PDB file of N, CA and C in Angstrom:
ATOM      1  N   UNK A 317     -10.550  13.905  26.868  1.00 73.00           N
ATOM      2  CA  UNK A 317     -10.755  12.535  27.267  1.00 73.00           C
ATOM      3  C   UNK A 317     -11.508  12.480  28.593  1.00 73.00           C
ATOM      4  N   UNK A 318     -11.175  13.455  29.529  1.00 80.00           N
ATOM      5  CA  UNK A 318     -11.885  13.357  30.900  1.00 80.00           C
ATOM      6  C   UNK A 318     -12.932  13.878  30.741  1.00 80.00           C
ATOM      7  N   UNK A 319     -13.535  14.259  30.113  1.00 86.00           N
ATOM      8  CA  UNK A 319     -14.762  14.561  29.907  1.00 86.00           C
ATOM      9  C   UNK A 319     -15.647  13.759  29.104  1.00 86.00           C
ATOM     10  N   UNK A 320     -15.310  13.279  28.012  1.00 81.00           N
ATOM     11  CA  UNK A 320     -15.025  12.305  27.351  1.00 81.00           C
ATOM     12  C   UNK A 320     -16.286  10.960  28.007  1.00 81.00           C
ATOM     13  N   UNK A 321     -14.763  10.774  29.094  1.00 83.00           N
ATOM     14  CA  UNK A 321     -14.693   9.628  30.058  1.00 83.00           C
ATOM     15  C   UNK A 321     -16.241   9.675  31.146  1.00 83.00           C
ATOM     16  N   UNK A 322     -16.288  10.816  31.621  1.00 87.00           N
ATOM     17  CA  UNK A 322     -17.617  11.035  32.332  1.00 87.00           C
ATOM     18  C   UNK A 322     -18.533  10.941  31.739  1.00 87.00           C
ATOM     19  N   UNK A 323     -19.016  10.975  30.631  1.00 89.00           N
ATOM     20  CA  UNK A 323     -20.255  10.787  29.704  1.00 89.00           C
ATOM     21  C   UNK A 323     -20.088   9.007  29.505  1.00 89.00           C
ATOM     22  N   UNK A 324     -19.539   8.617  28.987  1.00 89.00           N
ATOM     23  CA  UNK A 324     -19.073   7.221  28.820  1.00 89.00           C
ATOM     24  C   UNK A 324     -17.827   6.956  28.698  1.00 89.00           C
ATOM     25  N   UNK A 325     -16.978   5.911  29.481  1.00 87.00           N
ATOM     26  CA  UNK A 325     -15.913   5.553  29.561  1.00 87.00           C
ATOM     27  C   UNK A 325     -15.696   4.427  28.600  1.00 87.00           C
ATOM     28  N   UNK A 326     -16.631   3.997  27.761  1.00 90.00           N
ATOM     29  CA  UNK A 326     -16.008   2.964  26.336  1.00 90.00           C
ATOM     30  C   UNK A 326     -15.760   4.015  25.641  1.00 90.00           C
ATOM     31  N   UNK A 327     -16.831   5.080  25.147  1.00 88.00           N
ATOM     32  CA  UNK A 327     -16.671   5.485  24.191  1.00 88.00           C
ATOM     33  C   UNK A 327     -15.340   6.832  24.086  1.00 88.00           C
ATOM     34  N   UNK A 328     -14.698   7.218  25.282  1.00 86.00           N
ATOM     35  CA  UNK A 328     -13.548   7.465  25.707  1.00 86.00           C
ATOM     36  C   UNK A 328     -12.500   6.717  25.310  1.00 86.00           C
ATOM     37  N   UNK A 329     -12.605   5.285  25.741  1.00 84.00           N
ATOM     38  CA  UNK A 329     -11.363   4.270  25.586  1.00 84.00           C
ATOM     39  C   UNK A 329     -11.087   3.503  24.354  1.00 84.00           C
ATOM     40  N   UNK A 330     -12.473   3.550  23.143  1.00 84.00           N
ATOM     41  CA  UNK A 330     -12.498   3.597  21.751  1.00 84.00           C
ATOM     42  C   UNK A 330     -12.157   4.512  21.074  1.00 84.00           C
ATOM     43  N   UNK A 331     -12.473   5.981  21.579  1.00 82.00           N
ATOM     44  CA  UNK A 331     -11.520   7.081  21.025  1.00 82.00           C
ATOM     45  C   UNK A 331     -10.131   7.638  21.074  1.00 82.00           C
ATOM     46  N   UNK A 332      -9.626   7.148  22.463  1.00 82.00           N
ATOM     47  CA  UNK A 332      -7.793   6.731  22.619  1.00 82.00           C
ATOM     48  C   UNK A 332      -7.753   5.970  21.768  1.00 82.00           C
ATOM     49  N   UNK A 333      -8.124   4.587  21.609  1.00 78.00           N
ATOM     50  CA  UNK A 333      -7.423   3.823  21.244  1.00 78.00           C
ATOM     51  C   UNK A 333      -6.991   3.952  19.572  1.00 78.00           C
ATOM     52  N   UNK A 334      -8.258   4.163  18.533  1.00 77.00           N
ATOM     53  CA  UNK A 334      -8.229   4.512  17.535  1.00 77.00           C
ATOM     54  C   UNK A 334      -8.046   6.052  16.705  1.00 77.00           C
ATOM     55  N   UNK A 335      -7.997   7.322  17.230  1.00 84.00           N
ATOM     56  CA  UNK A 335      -7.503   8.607  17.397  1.00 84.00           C
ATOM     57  C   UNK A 335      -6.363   9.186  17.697  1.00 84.00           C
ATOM     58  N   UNK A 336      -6.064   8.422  18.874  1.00 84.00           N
ATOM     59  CA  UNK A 336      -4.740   9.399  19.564  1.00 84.00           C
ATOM     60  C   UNK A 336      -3.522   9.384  18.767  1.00 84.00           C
ATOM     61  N   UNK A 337      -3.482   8.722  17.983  1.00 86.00           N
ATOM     62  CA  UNK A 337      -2.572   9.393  17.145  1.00 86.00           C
ATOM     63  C   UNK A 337      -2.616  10.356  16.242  1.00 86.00           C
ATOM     64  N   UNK A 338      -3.583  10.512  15.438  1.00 91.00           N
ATOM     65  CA  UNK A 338      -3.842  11.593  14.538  1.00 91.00           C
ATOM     66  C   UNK A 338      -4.458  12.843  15.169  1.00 91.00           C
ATOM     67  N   UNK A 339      -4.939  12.568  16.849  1.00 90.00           N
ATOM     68  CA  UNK A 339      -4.582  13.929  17.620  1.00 90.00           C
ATOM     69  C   UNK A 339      -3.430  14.090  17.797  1.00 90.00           C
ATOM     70  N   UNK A 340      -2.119  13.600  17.839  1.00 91.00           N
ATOM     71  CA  UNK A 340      -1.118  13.696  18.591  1.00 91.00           C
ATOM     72  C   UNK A 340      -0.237  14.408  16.956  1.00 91.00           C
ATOM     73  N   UNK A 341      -0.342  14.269  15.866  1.00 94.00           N
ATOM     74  CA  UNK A 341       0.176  14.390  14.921  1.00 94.00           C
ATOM     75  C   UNK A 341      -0.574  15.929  14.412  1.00 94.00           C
ATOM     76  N   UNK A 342      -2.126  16.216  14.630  1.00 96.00           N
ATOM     77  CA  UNK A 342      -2.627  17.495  14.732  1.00 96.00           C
ATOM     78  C   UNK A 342      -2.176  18.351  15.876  1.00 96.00           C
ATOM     79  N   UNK A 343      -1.947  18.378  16.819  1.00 95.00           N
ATOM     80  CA  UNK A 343      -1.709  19.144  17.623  1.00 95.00           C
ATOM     81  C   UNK A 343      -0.113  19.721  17.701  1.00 95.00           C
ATOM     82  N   UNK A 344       0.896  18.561  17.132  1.00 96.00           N
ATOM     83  CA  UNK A 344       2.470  18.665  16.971  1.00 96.00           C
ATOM     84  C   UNK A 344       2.395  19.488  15.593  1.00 96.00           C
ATOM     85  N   UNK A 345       1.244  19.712  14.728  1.00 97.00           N
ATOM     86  CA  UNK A 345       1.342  20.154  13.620  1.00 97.00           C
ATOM     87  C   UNK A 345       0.631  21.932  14.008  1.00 97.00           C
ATOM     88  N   UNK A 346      -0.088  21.992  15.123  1.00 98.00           N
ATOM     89  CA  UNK A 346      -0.247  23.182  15.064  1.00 98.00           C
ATOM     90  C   UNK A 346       0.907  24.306  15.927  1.00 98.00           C
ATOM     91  N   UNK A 347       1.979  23.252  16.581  1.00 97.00           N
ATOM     92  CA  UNK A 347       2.840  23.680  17.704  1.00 97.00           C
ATOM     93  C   UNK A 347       4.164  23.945  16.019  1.00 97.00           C
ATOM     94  N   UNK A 348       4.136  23.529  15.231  1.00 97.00           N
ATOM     95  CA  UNK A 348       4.811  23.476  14.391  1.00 97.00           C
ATOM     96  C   UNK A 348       4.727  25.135  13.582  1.00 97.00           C
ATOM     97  N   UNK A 349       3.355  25.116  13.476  1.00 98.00           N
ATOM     98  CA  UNK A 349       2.940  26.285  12.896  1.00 98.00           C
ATOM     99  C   UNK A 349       3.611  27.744  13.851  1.00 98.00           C
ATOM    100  N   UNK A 350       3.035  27.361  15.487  1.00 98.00           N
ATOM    101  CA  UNK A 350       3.517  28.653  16.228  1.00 98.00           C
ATOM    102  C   UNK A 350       4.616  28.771  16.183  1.00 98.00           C
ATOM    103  N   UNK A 351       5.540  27.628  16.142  1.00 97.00           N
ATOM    104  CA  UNK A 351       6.854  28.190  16.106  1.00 97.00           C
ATOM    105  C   UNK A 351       7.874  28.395  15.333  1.00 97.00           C
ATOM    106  N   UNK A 352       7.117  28.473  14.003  1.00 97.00           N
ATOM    107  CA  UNK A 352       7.792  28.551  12.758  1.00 97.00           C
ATOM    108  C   UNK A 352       8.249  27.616  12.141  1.00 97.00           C
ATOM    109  N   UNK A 353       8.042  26.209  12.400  1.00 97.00           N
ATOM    110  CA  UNK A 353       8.898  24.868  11.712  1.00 97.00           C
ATOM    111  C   UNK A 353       8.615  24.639  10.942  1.00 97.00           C
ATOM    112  N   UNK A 354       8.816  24.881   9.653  1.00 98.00           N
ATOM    113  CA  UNK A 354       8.177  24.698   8.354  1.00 98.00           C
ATOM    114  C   UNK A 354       7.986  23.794   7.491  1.00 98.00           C
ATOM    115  N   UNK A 355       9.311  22.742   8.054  1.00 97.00           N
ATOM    116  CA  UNK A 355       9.816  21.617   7.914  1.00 97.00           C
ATOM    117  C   UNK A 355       8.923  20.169   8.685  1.00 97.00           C
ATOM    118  N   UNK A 356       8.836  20.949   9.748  1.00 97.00           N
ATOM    119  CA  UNK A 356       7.927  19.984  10.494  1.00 97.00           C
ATOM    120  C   UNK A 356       6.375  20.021  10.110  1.00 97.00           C
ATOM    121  N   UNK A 357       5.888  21.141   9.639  1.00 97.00           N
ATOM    122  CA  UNK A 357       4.369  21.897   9.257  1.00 97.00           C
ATOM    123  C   UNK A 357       4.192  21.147   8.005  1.00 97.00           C
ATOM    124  N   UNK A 358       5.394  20.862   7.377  1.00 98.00           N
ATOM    125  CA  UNK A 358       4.985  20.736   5.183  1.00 98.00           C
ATOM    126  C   UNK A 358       5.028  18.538   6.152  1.00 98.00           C
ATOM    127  N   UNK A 359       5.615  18.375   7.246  1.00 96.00           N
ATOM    128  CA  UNK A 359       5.392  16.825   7.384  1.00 96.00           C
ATOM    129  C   UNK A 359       3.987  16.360   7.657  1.00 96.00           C
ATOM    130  N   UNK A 360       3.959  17.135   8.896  1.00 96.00           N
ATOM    131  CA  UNK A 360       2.426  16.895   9.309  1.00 96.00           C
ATOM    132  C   UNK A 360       1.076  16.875   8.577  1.00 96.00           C
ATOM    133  N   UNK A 361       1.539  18.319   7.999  1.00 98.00           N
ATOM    134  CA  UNK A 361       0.139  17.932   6.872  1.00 98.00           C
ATOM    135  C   UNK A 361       0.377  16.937   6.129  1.00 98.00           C
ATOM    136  N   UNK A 362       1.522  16.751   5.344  1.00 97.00           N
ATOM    137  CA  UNK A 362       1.330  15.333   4.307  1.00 97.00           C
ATOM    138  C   UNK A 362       0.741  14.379   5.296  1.00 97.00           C
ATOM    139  N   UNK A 363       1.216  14.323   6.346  1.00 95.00           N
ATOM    140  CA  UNK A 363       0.726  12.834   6.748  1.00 95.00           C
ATOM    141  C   UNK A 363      -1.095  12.774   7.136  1.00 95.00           C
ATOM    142  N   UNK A 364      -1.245  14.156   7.501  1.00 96.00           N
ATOM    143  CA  UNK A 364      -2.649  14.374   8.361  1.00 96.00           C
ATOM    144  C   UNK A 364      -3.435  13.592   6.630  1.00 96.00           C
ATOM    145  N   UNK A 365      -2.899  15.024   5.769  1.00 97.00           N
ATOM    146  CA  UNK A 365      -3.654  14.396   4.366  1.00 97.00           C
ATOM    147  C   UNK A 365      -3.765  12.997   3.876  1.00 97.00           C
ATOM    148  N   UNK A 366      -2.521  12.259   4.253  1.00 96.00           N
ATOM    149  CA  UNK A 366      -2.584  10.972   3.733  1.00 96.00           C
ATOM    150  C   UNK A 366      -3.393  10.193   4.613  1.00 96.00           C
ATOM    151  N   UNK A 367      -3.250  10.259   6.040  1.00 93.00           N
ATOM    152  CA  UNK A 367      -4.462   9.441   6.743  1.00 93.00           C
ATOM    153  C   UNK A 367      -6.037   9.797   6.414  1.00 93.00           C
ATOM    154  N   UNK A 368      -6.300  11.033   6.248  1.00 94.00           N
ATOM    155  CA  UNK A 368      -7.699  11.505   5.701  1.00 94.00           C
ATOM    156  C   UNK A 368      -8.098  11.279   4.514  1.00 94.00           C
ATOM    157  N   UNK A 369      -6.992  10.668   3.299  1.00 96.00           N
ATOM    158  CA  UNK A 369      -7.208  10.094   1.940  1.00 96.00           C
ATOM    159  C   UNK A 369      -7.210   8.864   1.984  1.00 96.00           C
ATOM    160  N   UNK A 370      -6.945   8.159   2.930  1.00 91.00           N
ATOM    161  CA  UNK A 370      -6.831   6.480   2.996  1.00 91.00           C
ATOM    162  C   UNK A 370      -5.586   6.010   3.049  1.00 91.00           C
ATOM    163  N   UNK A 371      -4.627   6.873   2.199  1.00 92.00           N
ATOM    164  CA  UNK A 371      -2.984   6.622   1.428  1.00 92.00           C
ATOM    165  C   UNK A 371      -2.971   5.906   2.467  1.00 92.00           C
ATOM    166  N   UNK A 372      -2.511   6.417   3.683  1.00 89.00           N
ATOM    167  CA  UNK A 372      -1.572   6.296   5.191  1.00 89.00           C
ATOM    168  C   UNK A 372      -2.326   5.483   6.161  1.00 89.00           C
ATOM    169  N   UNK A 373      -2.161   4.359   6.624  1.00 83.00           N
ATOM    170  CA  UNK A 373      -2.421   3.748   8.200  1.00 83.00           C
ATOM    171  C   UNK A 373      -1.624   4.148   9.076  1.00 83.00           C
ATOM    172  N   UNK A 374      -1.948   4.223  10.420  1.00 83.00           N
ATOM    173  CA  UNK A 374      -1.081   4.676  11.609  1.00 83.00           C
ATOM    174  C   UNK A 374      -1.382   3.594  12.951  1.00 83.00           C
ATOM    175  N   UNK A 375      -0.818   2.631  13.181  1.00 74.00           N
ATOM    176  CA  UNK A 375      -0.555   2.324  14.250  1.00 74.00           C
ATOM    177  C   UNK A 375       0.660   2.692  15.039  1.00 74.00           C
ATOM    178  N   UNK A 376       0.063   1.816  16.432  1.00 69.00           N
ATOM    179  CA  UNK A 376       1.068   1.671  17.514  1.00 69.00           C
ATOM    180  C   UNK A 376       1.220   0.655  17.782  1.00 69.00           C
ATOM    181  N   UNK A 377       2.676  -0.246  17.834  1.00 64.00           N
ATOM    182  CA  UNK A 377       2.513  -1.444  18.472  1.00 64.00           C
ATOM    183  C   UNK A 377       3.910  -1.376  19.640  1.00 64.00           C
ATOM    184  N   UNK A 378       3.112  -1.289  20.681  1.00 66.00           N
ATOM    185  CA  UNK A 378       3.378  -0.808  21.782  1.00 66.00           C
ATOM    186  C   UNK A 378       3.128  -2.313  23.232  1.00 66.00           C
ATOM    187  N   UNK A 379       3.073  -3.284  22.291  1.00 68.00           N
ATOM    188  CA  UNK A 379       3.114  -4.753  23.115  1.00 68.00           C
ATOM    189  C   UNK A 379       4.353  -5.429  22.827  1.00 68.00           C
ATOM    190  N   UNK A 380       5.151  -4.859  21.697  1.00 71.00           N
ATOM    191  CA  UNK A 380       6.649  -5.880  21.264  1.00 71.00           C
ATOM    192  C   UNK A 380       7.547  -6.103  22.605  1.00 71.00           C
ATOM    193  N   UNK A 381       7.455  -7.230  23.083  1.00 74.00           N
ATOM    194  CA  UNK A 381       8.262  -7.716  23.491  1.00 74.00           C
ATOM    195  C   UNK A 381       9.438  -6.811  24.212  1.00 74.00           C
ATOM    196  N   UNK A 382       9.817  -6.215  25.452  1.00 74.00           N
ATOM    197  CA  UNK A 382      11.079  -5.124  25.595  1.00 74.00           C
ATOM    198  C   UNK A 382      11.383  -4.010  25.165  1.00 74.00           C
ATOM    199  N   UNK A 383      10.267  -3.430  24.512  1.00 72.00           N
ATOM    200  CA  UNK A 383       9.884  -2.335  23.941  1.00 72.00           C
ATOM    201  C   UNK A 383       8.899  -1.278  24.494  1.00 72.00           C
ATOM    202  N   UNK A 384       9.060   0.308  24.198  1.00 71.00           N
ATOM    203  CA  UNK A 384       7.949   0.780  25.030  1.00 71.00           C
ATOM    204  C   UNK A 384       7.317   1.686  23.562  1.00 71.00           C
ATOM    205  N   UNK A 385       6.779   2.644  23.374  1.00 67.00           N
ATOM    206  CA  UNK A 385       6.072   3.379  22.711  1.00 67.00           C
ATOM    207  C   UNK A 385       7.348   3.947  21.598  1.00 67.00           C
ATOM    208  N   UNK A 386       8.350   4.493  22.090  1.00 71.00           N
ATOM    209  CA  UNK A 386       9.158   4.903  21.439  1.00 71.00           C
ATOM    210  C   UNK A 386      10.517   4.073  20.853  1.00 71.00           C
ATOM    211  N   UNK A 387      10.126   2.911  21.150  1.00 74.00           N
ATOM    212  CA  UNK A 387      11.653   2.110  20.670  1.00 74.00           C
ATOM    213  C   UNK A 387      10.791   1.055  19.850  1.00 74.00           C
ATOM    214  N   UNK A 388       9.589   0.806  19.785  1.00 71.00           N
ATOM    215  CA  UNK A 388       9.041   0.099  18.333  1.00 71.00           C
ATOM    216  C   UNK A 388      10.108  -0.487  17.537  1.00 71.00           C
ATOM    217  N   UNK A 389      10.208  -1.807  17.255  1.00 74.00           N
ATOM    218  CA  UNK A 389      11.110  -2.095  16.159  1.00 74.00           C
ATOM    219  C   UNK A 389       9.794  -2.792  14.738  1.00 74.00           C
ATOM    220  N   UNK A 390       8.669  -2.902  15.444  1.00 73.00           N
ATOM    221  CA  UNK A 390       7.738  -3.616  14.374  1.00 73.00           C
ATOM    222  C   UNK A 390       7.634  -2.592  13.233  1.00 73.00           C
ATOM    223  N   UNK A 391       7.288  -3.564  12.161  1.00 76.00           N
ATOM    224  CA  UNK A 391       7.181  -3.380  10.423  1.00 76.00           C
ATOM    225  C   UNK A 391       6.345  -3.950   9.851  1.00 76.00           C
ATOM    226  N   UNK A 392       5.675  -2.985   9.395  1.00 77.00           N
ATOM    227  CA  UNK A 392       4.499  -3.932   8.316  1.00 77.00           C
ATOM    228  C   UNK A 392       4.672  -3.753   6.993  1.00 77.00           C
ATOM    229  N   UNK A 393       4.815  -5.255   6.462  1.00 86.00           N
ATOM    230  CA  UNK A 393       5.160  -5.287   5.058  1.00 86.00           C
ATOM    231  C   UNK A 393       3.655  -5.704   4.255  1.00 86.00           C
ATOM    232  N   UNK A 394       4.166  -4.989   2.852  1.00 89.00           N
ATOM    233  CA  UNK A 394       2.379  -5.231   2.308  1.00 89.00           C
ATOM    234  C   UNK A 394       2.852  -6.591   1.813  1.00 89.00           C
ATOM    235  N   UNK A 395       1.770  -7.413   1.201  1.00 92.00           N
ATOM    236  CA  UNK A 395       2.011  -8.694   0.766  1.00 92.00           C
ATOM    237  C   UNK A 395       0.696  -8.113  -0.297  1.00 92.00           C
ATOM    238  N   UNK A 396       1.443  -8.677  -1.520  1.00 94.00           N
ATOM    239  CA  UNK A 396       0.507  -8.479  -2.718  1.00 94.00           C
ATOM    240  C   UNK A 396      -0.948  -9.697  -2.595  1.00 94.00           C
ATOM    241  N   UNK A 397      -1.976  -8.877  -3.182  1.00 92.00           N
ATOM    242  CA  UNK A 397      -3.400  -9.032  -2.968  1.00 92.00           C
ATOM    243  C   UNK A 397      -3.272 -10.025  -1.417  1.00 92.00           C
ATOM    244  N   UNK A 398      -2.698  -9.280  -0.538  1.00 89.00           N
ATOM    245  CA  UNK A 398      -3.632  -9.823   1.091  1.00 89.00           C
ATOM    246  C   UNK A 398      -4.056  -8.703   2.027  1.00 89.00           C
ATOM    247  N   UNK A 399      -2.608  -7.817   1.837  1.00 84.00           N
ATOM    248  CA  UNK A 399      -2.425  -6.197   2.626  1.00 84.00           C
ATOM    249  C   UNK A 399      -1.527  -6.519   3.243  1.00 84.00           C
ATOM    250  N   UNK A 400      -1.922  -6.054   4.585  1.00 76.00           N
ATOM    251  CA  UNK A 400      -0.530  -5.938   5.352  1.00 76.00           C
ATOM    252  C   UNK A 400      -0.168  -6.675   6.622  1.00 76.00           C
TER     253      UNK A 400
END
């Protein structure tokens, strides 16, 4: 990102914003691998695969109200022919 950021700082703050999770889910998936979690390794890939097939969306909603990154209570429900 800091490097990133020195070349251009949008195109830095467009790549957090829409990426950092599926870096954050690749990198927990290769820490998975070194340390033998096999359990955690057979998760990550499903999910890496399902975001790279379309299956899977990944947000963050990290504005709810009394909430920070990790206590999320939001849910997205699909609603037939609108999405989600």
């Amino acid at each position: 990102m800091n490097r990133l950021g020195r070349g251009d700082g949008s195109t830095s703050l467009a790549f957090n914003m829409h990426l950092f999770r599926t870096l954050n889910i690749s990198r927990l998936l290769q820490r998975s691998i070194s340390n033998g979690d096999k359990r955690r390794q057979i998760r990550c890939e499903e999910m890496l695969r399902q975001i790279g097939s379309g299956e899977a969306i990944i947000s963050v909603a990290n504005s709810e109200p009394g909430a920070d990154i990790r206590t999320s209570r939001s849910l997205a429900e699909k609603v037939e022919g609108v999405g989600f």
